[in-house]
Amino acid sequence: MSATETPTAAVAAAAPIAPAPRSGWIDHWEPEDPAFWEATGRTTARRNLIFSILAEHLGFSVWLLWSVSAALLAKAGFGFTPQQLFWLVAVPNLVGSLLRLPYTFAVPKFGGRNWTVVSALLLLIPTGLFSYFVQRPDTPYWVFVVIAATAGVGGGNFASSMASINFFFPADKKGAALGLNAAGGNAGVAVIQFFLPIIVGGAGAFGLVKASESGLVLQRAGYLYAALAVLAAVCAFAFMNNLRAAYSRPREQLAVVRYQHTWIMAFLYIGTFGSFIGFSAAMPLLIKINFFRSPIPTASIGINFAYYAFLGALVGSVARPFGGWLADKYGGARVTFGAFAAMILGTLGVLFSLTRLDTVPTPDPAKLAAWAKDPSSFPGFAPAVVHAVNHNSDIFPWFLACFLFVFAATGIGNGSAYRMIPAIWKSYAASAGPVGSTQRQDAEAKATKEASAVLGIVGAVGALGGFLIPITFSSPWVSDPVAATHSAFIIFTAFYLVCLVVTWAVYLRKGAPMAKAGV
């Protein structure tokens, strides 16, 4: 024993690290300590990540439940206009973005595991209301707006899930962990858009599954996701943990609104995640409006949205962890800058493909109403309609390829932008003192808590894009939804250009403080 080593210190150093409990509260958590991480941290963190992904995945599916079901309401006997349908798609995104703030603050207050249980059970409200009212075509439109708004609780799950998982992993693994967590949640959009048409008796899977002859049964989707929500709550209760180290008061978390980078990153996240969720929500209706015609349920020509609408969300979800990995390796700001450049190119490609479409002649509304009342009176599609729809169908592969390129860029940008946040706050802590000092350790602990709060605020603001994009496609003043898509994509391209410039000026420009910090 050396002269400076006490028996107590030697015993403490040799003491084994106690394994973390399988569920409930964990009092001691030091992921930055290599010994702790290898002994117990890695296994516990991964277990919590798995079940966090499950709950968040279901939350996203319920959040985007209306993105695909809105496009099926006409076949179920509802006579809503395209403008009304876009609002049903947009309202859950608005509510979800607003709920992300309280959901973020709930994790440090109540515990990540406890709040995952609560947030999963809250999904029973939108799924139950959906199941009941889609069986009643005489329900007023405003009731459906309220029902769609309740689906916003699923959007809140993302913020609480990310805030919780951020505490479990060391700084050099946060990018990949947050990317996987977010990707698992984002994939819920693709899953609901792929499986819902099949579950309810519609066609899907690129036409391999045919529509049921007995008609649509939309309520099945609500019943299924209600059951899955209960399963997620049970799994979270049995296998997840709360961290004492994550506890803080809402007032302490709200202090992050004073940092300018909180709002800069929120602005950039509107461009990445806002585009992902907004385009995911709008894509089924975009395909239906531009490439499909079905004046009566038994007669249709063109591209069926149910075959392809899920692809965008799937590509964006798969790309997200790749963006986190790239950010860990090359720096989040560089990858985010590249993502915005790719989004500009892809959006211009989508816009160009839309300008190549032929205008499809629209029947008189009185005739449409008569055909809907008596489908046997439908005389068939006019030659001009058939020619225009066939021409537009030939353009569809180019439209889809460009759109999927945009989705891939949003996914990469989502992962890299979220990785930038812990890096920014780590740079704040680095100025508190030398490595290993008490001041530095306290600053790093504070930075982790603040970064989790920022993740929630940024996620909340960014999700507003999910509301703004569908509304841009079909605002109350829009009389022609097809023409509106052209001007909408011009607006989006200009916005991405602004995001590109901001990313360079604040995080990459030579001499910028955050560029020196390697954000």
Short mmCIF file of C-alpha atoms in Angstrom, two decimals:
data_model
loop_
_atom_site.label_atom_id
_atom_site.label_comp_id
_atom_site.label_asym_id
_atom_site.label_seq_id
_atom_site.Cartn_x
_atom_site.Cartn_y
_atom_site.Cartn_z
CA MET A 1 0.00 0.00 0.00
CA SER A 2 1.37 3.41 -0.88
CA ALA A 3 1.80 6.15 1.69
CA THR A 4 -1.06 8.14 0.17
CA GLU A 5 -3.55 5.30 -0.14
CA THR A 6 -5.92 4.68 2.75
CA PRO A 7 -7.45 1.27 3.53
CA THR A 8 -10.90 2.73 2.98
CA ALA A 9 -9.99 3.99 -0.48
CA ALA A 10 -8.48 0.64 -1.40
CA VAL A 11 -11.60 -1.23 -0.36
CA ALA A 12 -13.79 1.22 -2.24
CA ALA A 13 -11.70 0.86 -5.39
CA ALA A 14 -11.91 -2.91 -5.20
CA ALA A 15 -15.62 -3.03 -4.41
CA PRO A 16 -17.62 -4.62 -7.22
CA ILE A 17 -20.16 -2.48 -9.07
CA ALA A 18 -23.66 -3.54 -8.08
CA PRO A 19 -25.89 -4.60 -10.99
CA ALA A 20 -28.74 -2.27 -11.84
CA PRO A 21 -32.26 -3.46 -10.98
CA ARG A 22 -34.34 -4.87 -13.82
CA SER A 23 -36.99 -2.18 -13.33
CA GLY A 24 -37.79 0.67 -10.96
CA TRP A 25 -35.43 3.37 -9.73
CA ILE A 26 -31.63 3.43 -10.14
CA ASP A 27 -29.82 5.59 -7.59
CA HIS A 28 -26.28 5.36 -8.98
CA TRP A 29 -25.64 5.98 -12.68
CA GLU A 30 -22.27 6.99 -14.20
CA PRO A 31 -22.18 6.05 -17.90
CA GLU A 32 -19.01 8.13 -18.47
CA ASP A 33 -17.10 5.81 -16.09
CA PRO A 34 -15.71 2.99 -18.34
CA ALA A 35 -15.74 0.43 -15.51
CA PHE A 36 -19.34 1.19 -14.60
CA TRP A 37 -20.41 1.18 -18.24
CA GLU A 38 -18.87 -2.22 -18.97
CA ALA A 39 -20.05 -3.81 -15.71
CA THR A 40 -23.69 -2.77 -15.64
CA GLY A 41 -24.37 0.38 -17.66
CA ARG A 42 -24.31 -1.05 -21.18
CA THR A 43 -26.81 -3.86 -20.50
CA THR A 44 -29.22 -1.63 -18.61
CA ALA A 45 -29.04 1.15 -21.17
CA ARG A 46 -29.72 -1.24 -24.04
CA ARG A 47 -32.68 -2.82 -22.26
CA ASN A 48 -34.24 0.57 -21.65
CA LEU A 49 -33.54 1.58 -25.24
CA ILE A 50 -35.36 -1.49 -26.61
CA PHE A 51 -38.57 -0.90 -24.68
CA SER A 52 -38.39 2.84 -25.18
CA ILE A 53 -38.33 2.18 -28.93
CA LEU A 54 -41.39 -0.08 -28.63
CA ALA A 55 -43.47 2.54 -26.84
CA GLU A 56 -42.28 5.38 -29.05
CA HIS A 57 -42.92 3.32 -32.19
CA LEU A 58 -46.55 2.84 -31.21
CA GLY A 59 -46.83 6.51 -30.32
CA PHE A 60 -45.72 7.53 -33.80
CA SER A 61 -48.13 5.05 -35.39
CA VAL A 62 -51.08 6.48 -33.48
CA TRP A 63 -49.87 10.04 -34.14
CA LEU A 64 -49.93 9.39 -37.91
CA LEU A 65 -53.05 7.24 -37.80
CA TRP A 66 -54.98 9.89 -39.72
CA SER A 67 -52.33 10.35 -42.40
CA VAL A 68 -53.54 7.23 -44.18
CA SER A 69 -57.04 6.76 -42.78
CA ALA A 70 -58.03 10.26 -43.98
CA ALA A 71 -57.40 9.13 -47.55
CA LEU A 72 -59.72 6.13 -46.96
CA LEU A 73 -62.65 8.01 -45.44
CA ALA A 74 -64.33 8.55 -48.82
CA LYS A 75 -64.60 4.79 -49.36
CA ALA A 76 -66.03 4.47 -45.84
CA GLY A 77 -68.90 6.81 -46.73
CA PHE A 78 -67.56 10.19 -45.54
CA GLY A 79 -67.92 13.16 -47.88
CA PHE A 80 -65.09 15.39 -46.68
CA THR A 81 -63.30 17.74 -49.11
CA PRO A 82 -59.54 17.62 -49.79
CA GLN A 83 -59.09 20.75 -47.66
CA GLN A 84 -60.92 19.11 -44.76
CA LEU A 85 -58.84 15.94 -45.08
CA PHE A 86 -55.58 17.87 -44.99
CA TRP A 87 -56.73 19.49 -41.77
CA LEU A 88 -57.45 16.06 -40.25
CA VAL A 89 -53.89 15.14 -41.16
CA ALA A 90 -52.40 18.38 -39.81
CA VAL A 91 -54.20 18.81 -36.47
CA PRO A 92 -52.57 15.80 -34.72
CA ASN A 93 -49.16 17.22 -35.63
CA LEU A 94 -49.99 20.57 -34.08
CA VAL A 95 -51.22 19.01 -30.85
CA GLY A 96 -48.29 16.58 -30.77
CA SER A 97 -45.78 19.39 -31.10
CA LEU A 98 -47.37 21.31 -28.22
CA LEU A 99 -47.45 18.24 -25.98
CA ARG A 100 -43.75 17.58 -26.43
CA LEU A 101 -42.84 20.25 -23.90
CA PRO A 102 -44.79 18.82 -20.93
CA TYR A 103 -43.76 15.30 -21.98
CA THR A 104 -40.09 16.35 -21.85
CA PHE A 105 -40.47 17.86 -18.38
CA ALA A 106 -42.36 14.78 -17.15
CA VAL A 107 -39.30 12.51 -17.41
CA PRO A 108 -37.12 14.32 -14.80
CA LYS A 109 -40.19 14.84 -12.63
CA PHE A 110 -41.77 11.36 -12.63
CA GLY A 111 -39.08 9.09 -14.11
CA GLY A 112 -38.57 7.74 -17.62
CA ARG A 113 -40.08 4.34 -16.90
CA ASN A 114 -43.10 5.73 -15.05
CA TRP A 115 -43.89 8.25 -17.76
CA THR A 116 -43.50 5.64 -20.51
CA VAL A 117 -46.23 3.62 -18.82
CA VAL A 118 -48.52 6.66 -18.59
CA SER A 119 -47.85 7.87 -22.13
CA ALA A 120 -48.52 4.39 -23.57
CA LEU A 121 -51.86 4.14 -21.76
CA LEU A 122 -52.85 7.60 -23.02
CA LEU A 123 -52.86 6.12 -26.54
CA LEU A 124 -56.10 4.35 -25.59
CA ILE A 125 -57.94 7.68 -25.95
CA PRO A 126 -57.31 8.36 -29.67
CA THR A 127 -57.53 4.70 -30.65
CA GLY A 128 -60.82 4.22 -28.80
CA LEU A 129 -62.42 7.35 -30.26
CA PHE A 130 -61.18 6.44 -33.74
CA SER A 131 -62.68 2.94 -33.51
CA TYR A 132 -66.07 4.26 -32.41
CA PHE A 133 -66.61 7.19 -34.78
CA VAL A 134 -65.25 5.78 -38.07
CA GLN A 135 -68.28 3.51 -37.98
CA ARG A 136 -70.61 6.52 -38.08
CA PRO A 137 -70.53 8.42 -41.41
CA ASP A 138 -73.14 10.89 -40.17
CA THR A 139 -70.70 12.26 -37.54
CA PRO A 140 -70.12 16.04 -38.00
CA TYR A 141 -66.74 17.07 -39.35
CA TRP A 142 -65.82 19.10 -36.25
CA VAL A 143 -66.07 15.94 -34.15
CA PHE A 144 -63.49 14.29 -36.37
CA VAL A 145 -61.19 17.29 -35.93
CA VAL A 146 -61.39 16.83 -32.15
CA ILE A 147 -60.79 13.09 -32.45
CA ALA A 148 -57.81 13.65 -34.73
CA ALA A 149 -56.42 16.17 -32.22
CA THR A 150 -56.32 13.49 -29.50
CA ALA A 151 -53.90 11.49 -31.66
CA GLY A 152 -51.38 14.19 -30.80
CA VAL A 153 -50.62 12.36 -27.54
CA GLY A 154 -48.64 9.92 -29.68
CA GLY A 155 -46.41 12.75 -30.85
CA GLY A 156 -45.53 13.66 -27.30
CA ASN A 157 -44.01 10.21 -26.72
CA PHE A 158 -40.99 11.09 -28.84
CA ALA A 159 -39.89 13.93 -26.57
CA SER A 160 -40.16 11.98 -23.32
CA SER A 161 -38.48 8.95 -24.86
CA MET A 162 -35.52 10.93 -26.20
CA ALA A 163 -35.13 12.87 -22.94
CA SER A 164 -35.05 9.60 -21.00
CA ILE A 165 -32.61 7.72 -23.25
CA ASN A 166 -30.22 10.69 -23.36
CA PHE A 167 -29.36 10.06 -19.69
CA PHE A 168 -28.53 6.37 -20.16
CA PHE A 169 -25.64 6.61 -22.65
CA PRO A 170 -22.15 8.17 -22.50
CA ALA A 171 -21.44 11.18 -24.71
CA ASP A 172 -19.57 9.25 -27.41
CA LYS A 173 -22.51 6.86 -27.87
CA LYS A 174 -25.40 9.31 -27.68
CA GLY A 175 -25.52 9.90 -31.42
CA ALA A 176 -26.07 6.25 -32.30
CA ALA A 177 -28.38 5.60 -29.33
CA LEU A 178 -30.59 8.64 -29.94
CA GLY A 179 -30.57 7.83 -33.65
CA LEU A 180 -31.77 4.27 -33.06
CA ASN A 181 -34.38 5.41 -30.56
CA ALA A 182 -35.73 8.03 -32.93
CA ALA A 183 -35.55 5.71 -35.95
CA GLY A 184 -37.56 3.06 -34.13
CA GLY A 185 -40.19 5.67 -33.38
CA ASN A 186 -40.13 7.20 -36.85
CA ALA A 187 -40.60 3.73 -38.32
CA GLY A 188 -44.03 3.68 -36.69
CA VAL A 189 -45.14 6.07 -39.43
CA ALA A 190 -44.10 3.65 -42.17
CA VAL A 191 -45.66 0.69 -40.35
CA ILE A 192 -49.06 2.35 -39.92
CA GLN A 193 -49.07 3.56 -43.52
CA PHE A 194 -48.15 0.13 -44.85
CA PHE A 195 -50.34 -2.08 -42.68
CA LEU A 196 -53.43 0.04 -42.00
CA PRO A 197 -54.90 -0.34 -45.52
CA ILE A 198 -54.35 -4.10 -45.26
CA ILE A 199 -55.72 -4.40 -41.72
CA VAL A 200 -58.93 -2.56 -42.56
CA GLY A 201 -59.62 -4.56 -45.72
CA GLY A 202 -58.16 -2.29 -48.37
CA ALA A 203 -55.57 -3.05 -51.02
CA GLY A 204 -51.90 -2.77 -50.22
CA ALA A 205 -48.38 -4.23 -50.38
CA PHE A 206 -47.83 -2.95 -53.94
CA GLY A 207 -51.05 -4.60 -55.06
CA LEU A 208 -50.20 -8.07 -53.73
CA VAL A 209 -53.06 -7.72 -51.22
CA LYS A 210 -56.45 -7.10 -52.77
CA ALA A 211 -59.26 -5.11 -51.20
CA SER A 212 -61.84 -7.04 -49.24
CA GLU A 213 -65.14 -7.54 -51.07
CA SER A 214 -67.00 -6.83 -47.82
CA GLY A 215 -65.65 -3.26 -47.70
CA LEU A 216 -63.45 -1.33 -45.29
CA VAL A 217 -63.51 -1.92 -41.55
CA LEU A 218 -61.50 1.06 -40.30
CA GLN A 219 -62.16 0.39 -36.64
CA ARG A 220 -59.92 -2.68 -36.73
CA ALA A 221 -56.85 -0.42 -36.76
CA GLY A 222 -58.01 1.34 -33.59
CA TYR A 223 -58.67 -1.93 -31.77
CA LEU A 224 -55.26 -3.33 -32.72
CA TYR A 225 -53.26 -0.29 -31.60
CA ALA A 226 -55.21 -0.03 -28.36
CA ALA A 227 -54.15 -3.58 -27.52
CA LEU A 228 -50.54 -2.85 -28.50
CA ALA A 229 -50.54 0.26 -26.29
CA VAL A 230 -51.48 -1.86 -23.27
CA LEU A 231 -48.68 -4.29 -24.17
CA ALA A 232 -46.15 -1.43 -24.35
CA ALA A 233 -47.25 -0.12 -20.95
CA VAL A 234 -46.83 -3.56 -19.36
CA CYS A 235 -43.37 -4.02 -20.89
CA ALA A 236 -42.25 -0.56 -19.77
CA PHE A 237 -43.41 -1.28 -16.22
CA ALA A 238 -41.61 -4.63 -16.13
CA PHE A 239 -38.33 -3.84 -17.90
CA MET A 240 -37.52 -0.10 -17.81
CA ASN A 241 -35.87 2.11 -15.18
CA ASN A 242 -36.09 5.58 -13.68
CA LEU A 243 -32.81 7.40 -13.00
CA ARG A 244 -32.30 9.50 -9.87
CA ALA A 245 -29.57 11.33 -11.78
CA ALA A 246 -32.17 12.57 -14.25
CA TYR A 247 -34.31 14.28 -11.61
CA SER A 248 -34.69 18.03 -11.91
CA ARG A 249 -37.38 20.65 -11.46
CA PRO A 250 -39.25 22.09 -14.46
CA ARG A 251 -37.87 25.54 -13.56
CA GLU A 252 -34.32 24.21 -13.94
CA GLN A 253 -35.16 22.72 -17.33
CA LEU A 254 -36.86 25.85 -18.59
CA ALA A 255 -33.63 27.73 -17.98
CA VAL A 256 -32.37 26.42 -21.34
CA VAL A 257 -34.66 28.86 -23.17
CA ARG A 258 -32.03 31.52 -22.40
CA TYR A 259 -29.48 29.86 -24.68
CA GLN A 260 -29.47 31.09 -28.27
CA HIS A 261 -28.50 27.63 -29.54
CA THR A 262 -31.75 26.20 -28.17
CA TRP A 263 -33.66 28.28 -30.67
CA ILE A 264 -31.18 27.96 -33.53
CA MET A 265 -31.35 24.19 -33.29
CA ALA A 266 -35.15 24.33 -33.00
CA PHE A 267 -35.26 26.33 -36.22
CA LEU A 268 -33.02 23.82 -38.02
CA TYR A 269 -35.09 20.93 -36.68
CA ILE A 270 -38.19 22.37 -38.32
CA GLY A 271 -36.31 21.83 -41.58
CA THR A 272 -35.28 18.23 -40.83
CA PHE A 273 -37.85 16.56 -38.58
CA GLY A 274 -40.65 18.98 -39.48
CA SER A 275 -40.17 18.00 -43.11
CA PHE A 276 -40.06 14.29 -42.27
CA ILE A 277 -43.27 14.26 -40.27
CA GLY A 278 -45.05 16.81 -42.46
CA PHE A 279 -44.27 15.02 -45.72
CA SER A 280 -45.10 11.66 -44.11
CA ALA A 281 -48.50 12.97 -43.08
CA ALA A 282 -49.24 14.59 -46.44
CA MET A 283 -47.79 12.00 -48.83
CA PRO A 284 -50.86 9.71 -49.04
CA LEU A 285 -53.13 12.65 -49.96
CA LEU A 286 -50.50 14.11 -52.31
CA ILE A 287 -50.37 10.88 -54.29
CA LYS A 288 -54.15 10.54 -54.31
CA ILE A 289 -54.77 14.12 -55.47
CA ASN A 290 -52.09 14.20 -58.18
CA PHE A 291 -52.02 10.64 -59.52
CA PHE A 292 -55.32 8.90 -58.74
CA ARG A 293 -58.99 9.21 -59.72
CA SER A 294 -61.88 7.30 -58.18
CA PRO A 295 -65.28 9.01 -58.57
CA ILE A 296 -66.97 5.93 -57.12
CA PRO A 297 -65.49 3.27 -54.80
CA THR A 298 -65.72 0.53 -57.45
CA ALA A 299 -63.98 2.42 -60.28
CA SER A 300 -60.46 3.83 -60.08
CA ILE A 301 -57.47 4.54 -62.30
CA GLY A 302 -53.96 5.80 -61.63
CA ILE A 303 -51.58 5.24 -58.71
CA ASN A 304 -53.05 3.82 -55.51
CA PHE A 305 -51.49 5.71 -52.59
CA ALA A 306 -51.74 2.63 -50.35
CA TYR A 307 -49.05 0.90 -52.40
CA TYR A 308 -46.39 3.57 -51.97
CA ALA A 309 -47.24 6.11 -49.23
CA PHE A 310 -45.31 4.24 -46.51
CA LEU A 311 -42.03 4.29 -48.44
CA GLY A 312 -41.16 7.87 -47.54
CA ALA A 313 -41.42 7.34 -43.80
CA LEU A 314 -39.59 4.02 -44.10
CA VAL A 315 -36.63 5.57 -45.94
CA GLY A 316 -36.47 8.52 -43.53
CA SER A 317 -36.59 6.22 -40.50
CA VAL A 318 -33.85 3.91 -41.77
CA ALA A 319 -31.64 6.90 -42.63
CA ARG A 320 -31.93 8.49 -39.18
CA PRO A 321 -29.48 6.28 -37.25
CA PHE A 322 -27.11 6.55 -40.21
CA GLY A 323 -27.21 10.32 -39.72
CA GLY A 324 -26.36 9.88 -36.04
CA TRP A 325 -23.47 7.57 -36.92
CA LEU A 326 -22.14 10.00 -39.53
CA ALA A 327 -22.39 12.83 -36.98
CA ASP A 328 -20.42 10.83 -34.40
CA LYS A 329 -17.71 10.27 -37.01
CA TYR A 330 -17.57 13.54 -38.97
CA GLY A 331 -19.39 16.09 -36.81
CA GLY A 332 -23.07 16.88 -36.61
CA ALA A 333 -22.87 20.31 -38.26
CA ARG A 334 -21.14 18.99 -41.38
CA VAL A 335 -23.66 16.21 -41.84
CA THR A 336 -26.62 18.55 -41.20
CA PHE A 337 -25.24 20.99 -43.78
CA GLY A 338 -25.01 18.17 -46.33
CA ALA A 339 -28.53 17.03 -45.49
CA PHE A 340 -30.00 20.46 -46.20
CA ALA A 341 -28.09 20.62 -49.51
CA ALA A 342 -29.57 17.25 -50.48
CA MET A 343 -33.07 18.35 -49.43
CA ILE A 344 -32.82 21.37 -51.73
CA LEU A 345 -31.88 19.20 -54.69
CA GLY A 346 -34.56 16.62 -53.94
CA THR A 347 -37.30 19.20 -53.46
CA LEU A 348 -36.42 20.84 -56.77
CA GLY A 349 -36.68 17.39 -58.36
CA VAL A 350 -40.15 16.85 -56.85
CA LEU A 351 -41.23 20.28 -58.08
CA PHE A 352 -39.94 19.58 -61.59
CA SER A 353 -41.83 16.27 -61.77
CA LEU A 354 -45.05 17.99 -60.69
CA THR A 355 -44.70 20.60 -63.42
CA ARG A 356 -44.68 17.76 -65.98
CA LEU A 357 -48.15 16.55 -64.96
CA ASP A 358 -51.20 17.00 -67.19
CA THR A 359 -54.30 18.62 -65.74
CA VAL A 360 -56.99 15.99 -65.25
CA PRO A 361 -60.50 17.16 -66.30
CA THR A 362 -62.80 17.36 -63.30
CA PRO A 363 -66.46 16.30 -63.61
CA ASP A 364 -69.23 18.60 -62.53
CA PRO A 365 -69.85 18.32 -58.74
CA ALA A 366 -73.50 17.50 -59.40
CA LYS A 367 -72.47 14.52 -61.53
CA LEU A 368 -70.03 13.34 -58.85
CA ALA A 369 -72.79 13.51 -56.25
CA ALA A 370 -75.15 11.57 -58.51
CA TRP A 371 -72.57 8.85 -59.19
CA ALA A 372 -71.79 8.55 -55.48
CA LYS A 373 -75.51 8.15 -54.76
CA ASP A 374 -76.02 5.63 -57.56
CA PRO A 375 -72.70 4.03 -58.66
CA SER A 376 -74.48 2.17 -61.46
CA SER A 377 -75.06 5.51 -63.19
CA PHE A 378 -71.32 6.10 -63.65
CA PRO A 379 -70.70 6.04 -67.44
CA GLY A 380 -67.01 5.27 -67.17
CA PHE A 381 -63.93 7.47 -67.47
CA ALA A 382 -63.81 9.96 -70.33
CA PRO A 383 -60.92 9.46 -72.81
CA ALA A 384 -59.39 12.80 -71.81
CA VAL A 385 -59.34 11.71 -68.16
CA VAL A 386 -57.79 8.35 -69.00
CA HIS A 387 -55.10 9.96 -71.16
CA ALA A 388 -54.16 12.54 -68.49
CA VAL A 389 -54.06 10.02 -65.65
CA ASN A 390 -51.97 7.56 -67.69
CA HIS A 391 -49.52 10.32 -68.60
CA ASN A 392 -49.23 11.36 -64.94
CA SER A 393 -48.72 7.74 -63.91
CA ASP A 394 -45.68 7.63 -66.20
CA ILE A 395 -44.26 10.62 -64.29
CA PHE A 396 -44.93 9.04 -60.90
CA PRO A 397 -41.65 7.01 -60.69
CA TRP A 398 -39.64 10.24 -61.02
CA PHE A 399 -41.83 11.97 -58.44
CA LEU A 400 -41.42 9.05 -56.04
CA ALA A 401 -37.65 8.77 -56.53
CA CYS A 402 -37.11 12.48 -55.84
CA PHE A 403 -39.44 12.40 -52.85
CA LEU A 404 -37.65 9.39 -51.35
CA PHE A 405 -34.35 11.24 -51.81
CA VAL A 406 -35.81 14.10 -49.77
CA PHE A 407 -36.96 11.65 -47.09
CA ALA A 408 -33.50 10.08 -46.88
CA ALA A 409 -31.97 13.53 -46.44
CA THR A 410 -34.47 14.45 -43.69
CA GLY A 411 -33.67 11.22 -41.85
CA ILE A 412 -29.92 11.86 -41.98
CA GLY A 413 -30.51 15.47 -40.93
CA ASN A 414 -32.70 14.35 -38.02
CA GLY A 415 -29.97 12.11 -36.67
CA SER A 416 -27.16 14.62 -37.13
CA ALA A 417 -29.11 17.59 -35.75
CA TYR A 418 -30.02 15.70 -32.58
CA ARG A 419 -26.39 14.67 -32.18
CA MET A 420 -25.35 18.33 -32.34
CA ILE A 421 -27.32 19.18 -29.19
CA PRO A 422 -25.35 17.09 -26.64
CA ALA A 423 -22.15 18.23 -28.39
CA ILE A 424 -23.09 21.91 -28.01
CA TRP A 425 -23.83 21.53 -24.31
CA LYS A 426 -20.72 19.44 -23.79
CA SER A 427 -18.72 22.37 -25.15
CA TYR A 428 -20.33 24.58 -22.50
CA ALA A 429 -19.20 22.18 -19.76
CA ALA A 430 -15.65 22.00 -21.17
CA SER A 431 -15.04 25.59 -20.13
CA ALA A 432 -15.95 24.95 -16.49
CA GLY A 433 -12.56 23.56 -15.48
CA PRO A 434 -9.92 20.89 -16.14
CA VAL A 435 -10.93 17.29 -16.79
CA GLY A 436 -11.68 15.44 -13.55
CA SER A 437 -12.19 18.55 -11.46
CA THR A 438 -15.27 18.93 -9.31
CA GLN A 439 -16.34 21.98 -11.29
CA ARG A 440 -16.05 20.05 -14.56
CA GLN A 441 -18.00 17.06 -13.23
CA ASP A 442 -20.79 19.29 -11.93
CA ALA A 443 -20.90 21.16 -15.23
CA GLU A 444 -21.10 17.90 -17.21
CA ALA A 445 -23.96 16.63 -15.06
CA LYS A 446 -25.78 19.93 -15.53
CA ALA A 447 -25.07 19.84 -19.28
CA THR A 448 -26.63 16.39 -19.62
CA LYS A 449 -29.82 17.55 -17.88
CA GLU A 450 -29.97 20.72 -19.93
CA ALA A 451 -29.32 18.85 -23.19
CA SER A 452 -32.28 16.56 -22.45
CA ALA A 453 -34.50 19.58 -21.89
CA VAL A 454 -33.24 21.10 -25.14
CA LEU A 455 -33.99 17.86 -26.99
CA GLY A 456 -37.61 18.22 -25.91
CA ILE A 457 -37.92 21.89 -26.79
CA VAL A 458 -36.23 21.40 -30.15
CA GLY A 459 -38.43 18.38 -30.85
CA ALA A 460 -41.55 20.37 -29.97
CA VAL A 461 -40.71 23.31 -32.20
CA GLY A 462 -39.49 21.06 -35.00
CA ALA A 463 -42.70 19.05 -34.99
CA LEU A 464 -44.60 22.20 -35.93
CA GLY A 465 -43.41 21.48 -39.46
CA GLY A 466 -45.73 18.50 -39.38
CA PHE A 467 -48.62 20.93 -39.04
CA LEU A 468 -47.36 23.65 -41.39
CA ILE A 469 -46.57 21.39 -44.37
CA PRO A 470 -50.05 19.84 -44.80
CA ILE A 471 -51.65 23.25 -44.27
CA THR A 472 -49.37 24.78 -46.92
CA PHE A 473 -50.65 22.18 -49.36
CA SER A 474 -54.28 22.99 -48.60
CA SER A 475 -54.83 26.26 -46.75
CA PRO A 476 -58.35 27.65 -46.39
CA TRP A 477 -57.65 30.07 -49.24
CA VAL A 478 -56.52 27.28 -51.61
CA SER A 479 -59.10 26.57 -54.31
CA ASP A 480 -57.00 24.14 -56.37
CA PRO A 481 -55.05 21.59 -54.24
CA VAL A 482 -53.17 20.33 -57.32
CA ALA A 483 -51.81 23.78 -58.21
CA ALA A 484 -51.10 24.50 -54.54
CA THR A 485 -48.50 21.74 -54.40
CA HIS A 486 -46.30 23.64 -56.87
CA SER A 487 -46.10 26.83 -54.82
CA ALA A 488 -45.70 24.77 -51.63
CA PHE A 489 -42.53 23.09 -52.85
CA ILE A 490 -41.10 26.43 -53.92
CA ILE A 491 -41.63 27.69 -50.36
CA PHE A 492 -40.01 24.57 -48.90
CA THR A 493 -36.96 24.91 -51.15
CA ALA A 494 -36.45 28.53 -50.07
CA PHE A 495 -36.74 27.54 -46.42
CA TYR A 496 -34.13 24.78 -46.77
CA LEU A 497 -31.77 27.29 -48.36
CA VAL A 498 -32.13 29.52 -45.28
CA CYS A 499 -31.44 26.52 -43.02
CA LEU A 500 -28.33 25.72 -45.05
CA VAL A 501 -26.98 29.23 -44.61
CA VAL A 502 -27.73 29.27 -40.85
CA THR A 503 -25.96 25.93 -40.35
CA TRP A 504 -22.86 27.18 -42.10
CA ALA A 505 -22.82 30.62 -40.43
CA VAL A 506 -23.30 29.38 -36.86
CA TYR A 507 -21.65 25.96 -36.78
CA LEU A 508 -19.20 25.68 -39.69
CA ARG A 509 -17.96 29.16 -40.56
CA LYS A 510 -14.28 29.62 -39.85
CA GLY A 511 -13.94 31.51 -36.59
CA ALA A 512 -17.40 30.61 -35.25
CA PRO A 513 -17.14 29.41 -31.60
CA MET A 514 -19.08 26.23 -32.24
CA ALA A 515 -16.95 25.44 -35.29
CA LYS A 516 -13.88 25.56 -33.04
CA ALA A 517 -15.63 23.21 -30.61
CA GLY A 518 -16.15 20.67 -33.41
CA VAL A 519 -19.94 20.57 -33.14
#
